[in-house]
CSV table of C-alpha atoms in Angstrom, one decimal:
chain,number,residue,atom,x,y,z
A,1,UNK,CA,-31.9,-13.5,-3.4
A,2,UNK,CA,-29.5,-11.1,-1.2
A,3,UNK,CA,-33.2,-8.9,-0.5
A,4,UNK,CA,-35.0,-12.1,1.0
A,5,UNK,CA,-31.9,-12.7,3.0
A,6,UNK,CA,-31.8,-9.4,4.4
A,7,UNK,CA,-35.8,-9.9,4.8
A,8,UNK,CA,-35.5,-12.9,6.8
A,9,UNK,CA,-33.0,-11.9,8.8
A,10,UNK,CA,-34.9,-8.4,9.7
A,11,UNK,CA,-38.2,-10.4,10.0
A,12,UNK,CA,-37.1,-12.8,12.7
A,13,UNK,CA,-38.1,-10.7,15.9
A,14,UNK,CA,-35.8,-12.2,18.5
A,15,UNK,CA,-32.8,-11.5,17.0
A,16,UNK,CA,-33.8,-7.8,15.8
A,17,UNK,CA,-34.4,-7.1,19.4
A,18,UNK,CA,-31.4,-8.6,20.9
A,19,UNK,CA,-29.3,-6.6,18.4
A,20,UNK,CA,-31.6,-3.0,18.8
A,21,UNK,CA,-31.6,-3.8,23.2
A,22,UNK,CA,-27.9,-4.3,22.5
A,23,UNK,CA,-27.2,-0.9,21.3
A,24,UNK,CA,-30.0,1.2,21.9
A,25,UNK,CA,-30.3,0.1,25.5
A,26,UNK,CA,-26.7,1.3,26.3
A,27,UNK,CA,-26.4,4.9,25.1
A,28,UNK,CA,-23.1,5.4,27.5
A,29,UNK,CA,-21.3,3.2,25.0
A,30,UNK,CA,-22.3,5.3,21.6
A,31,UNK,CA,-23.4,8.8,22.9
A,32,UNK,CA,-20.8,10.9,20.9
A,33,UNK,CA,-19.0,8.3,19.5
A,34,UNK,CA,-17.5,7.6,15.8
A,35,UNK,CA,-19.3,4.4,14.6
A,36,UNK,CA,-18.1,1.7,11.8
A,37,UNK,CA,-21.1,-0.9,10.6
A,38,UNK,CA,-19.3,-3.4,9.0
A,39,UNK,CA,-20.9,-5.5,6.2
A,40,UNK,CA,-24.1,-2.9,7.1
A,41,UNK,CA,-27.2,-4.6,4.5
A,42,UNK,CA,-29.8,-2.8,5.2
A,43,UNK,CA,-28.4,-0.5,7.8
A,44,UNK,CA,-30.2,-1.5,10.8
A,45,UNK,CA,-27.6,-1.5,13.2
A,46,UNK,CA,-26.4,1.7,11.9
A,47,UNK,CA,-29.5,3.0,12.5
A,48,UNK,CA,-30.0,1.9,16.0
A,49,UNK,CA,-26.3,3.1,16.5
A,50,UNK,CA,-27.3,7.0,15.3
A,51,UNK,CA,-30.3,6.2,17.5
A,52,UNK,CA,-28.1,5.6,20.5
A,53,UNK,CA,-26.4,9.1,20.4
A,54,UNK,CA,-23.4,8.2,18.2
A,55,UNK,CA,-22.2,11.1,16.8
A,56,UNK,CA,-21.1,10.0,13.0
A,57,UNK,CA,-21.8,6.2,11.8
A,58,UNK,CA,-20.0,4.6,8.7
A,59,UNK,CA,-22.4,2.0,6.9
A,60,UNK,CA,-20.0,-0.1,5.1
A,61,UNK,CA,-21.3,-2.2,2.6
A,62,UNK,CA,-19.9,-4.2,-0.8
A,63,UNK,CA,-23.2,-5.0,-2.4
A,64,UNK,CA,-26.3,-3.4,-3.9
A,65,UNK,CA,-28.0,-3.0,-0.7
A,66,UNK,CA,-26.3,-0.4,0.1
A,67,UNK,CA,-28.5,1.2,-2.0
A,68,UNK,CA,-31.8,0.2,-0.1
A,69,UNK,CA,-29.6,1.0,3.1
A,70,UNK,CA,-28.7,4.7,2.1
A,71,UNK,CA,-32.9,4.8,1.3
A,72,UNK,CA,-33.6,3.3,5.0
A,73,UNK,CA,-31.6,6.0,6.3
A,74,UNK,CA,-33.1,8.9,4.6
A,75,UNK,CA,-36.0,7.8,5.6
A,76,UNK,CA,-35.4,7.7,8.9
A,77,UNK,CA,-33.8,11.5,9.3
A,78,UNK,CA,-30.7,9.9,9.9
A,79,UNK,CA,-28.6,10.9,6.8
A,80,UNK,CA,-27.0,13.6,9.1
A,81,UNK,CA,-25.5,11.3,11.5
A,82,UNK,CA,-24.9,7.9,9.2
A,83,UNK,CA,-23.2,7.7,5.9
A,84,UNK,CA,-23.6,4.9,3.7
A,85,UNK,CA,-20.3,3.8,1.8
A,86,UNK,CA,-20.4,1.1,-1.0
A,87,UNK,CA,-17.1,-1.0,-1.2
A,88,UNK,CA,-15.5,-3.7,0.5
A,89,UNK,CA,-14.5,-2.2,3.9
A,90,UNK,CA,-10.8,-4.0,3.7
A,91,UNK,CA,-10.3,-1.3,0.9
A,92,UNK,CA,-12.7,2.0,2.4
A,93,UNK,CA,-10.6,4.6,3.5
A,94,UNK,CA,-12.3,6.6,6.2
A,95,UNK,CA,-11.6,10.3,7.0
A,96,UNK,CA,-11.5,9.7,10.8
A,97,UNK,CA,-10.7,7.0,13.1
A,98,UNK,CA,-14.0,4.9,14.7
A,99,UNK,CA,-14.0,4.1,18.3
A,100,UNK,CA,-17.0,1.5,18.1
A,101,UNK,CA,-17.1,-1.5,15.2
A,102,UNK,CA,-20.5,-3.5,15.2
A,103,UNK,CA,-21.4,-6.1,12.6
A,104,UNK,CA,-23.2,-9.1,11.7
A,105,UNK,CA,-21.4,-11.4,10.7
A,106,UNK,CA,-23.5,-14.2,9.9
């Protein structure tokens, strides 16, 4: 069930877009910058994030996708800039303060 949730959600185009225009559009705001995905799935905006020029993204995510998202970032060339952390993030202890906190909260 969680994988066709994360399906649908990737699968509807609008809100993809609005959410890659939202970051990737706007490199000023993540060029260099320490990046925390909250709740990241399957890493998407972590990836647009790393995509954007941020210079180290935390993937934060409680549930088994973070398995499929750690995959998505490999795959993408991105396991330099974005690290994938399994755990609830009211109890991950980062080594570095973030300066940037995107999510989806829905």
């Amino acid at each position: 069930a969680l994988i066709d949730e994360q399906m649908s959600m990737l699968q509807d185009a609008q809100r993809t877009r609005s959410y890659l225009r939202a970051i990737v559009e706007n490199p000023p705001c993540f060029k260099g910058k320490v990046v925390l995905d909250v709740g990241c799935g399957t890493g998407v905006l972590a990836i647009f994030a790393a995509r954007a020029g941020a210079s180290k993204v935390y993937a934060i995510e409680a549930s088994d996708m973070a398995s499929a998202a750690k995959t998505l970032v490999e795959t993408n060339g991105l396991s330099d800039v974005v690290q994938v952390v399994r755990g609830l993030v009211e109890t991950v202890e980062l080594p570095e303060q973030v300066d940037i906190i995107v999510s989806e909260w829905m």
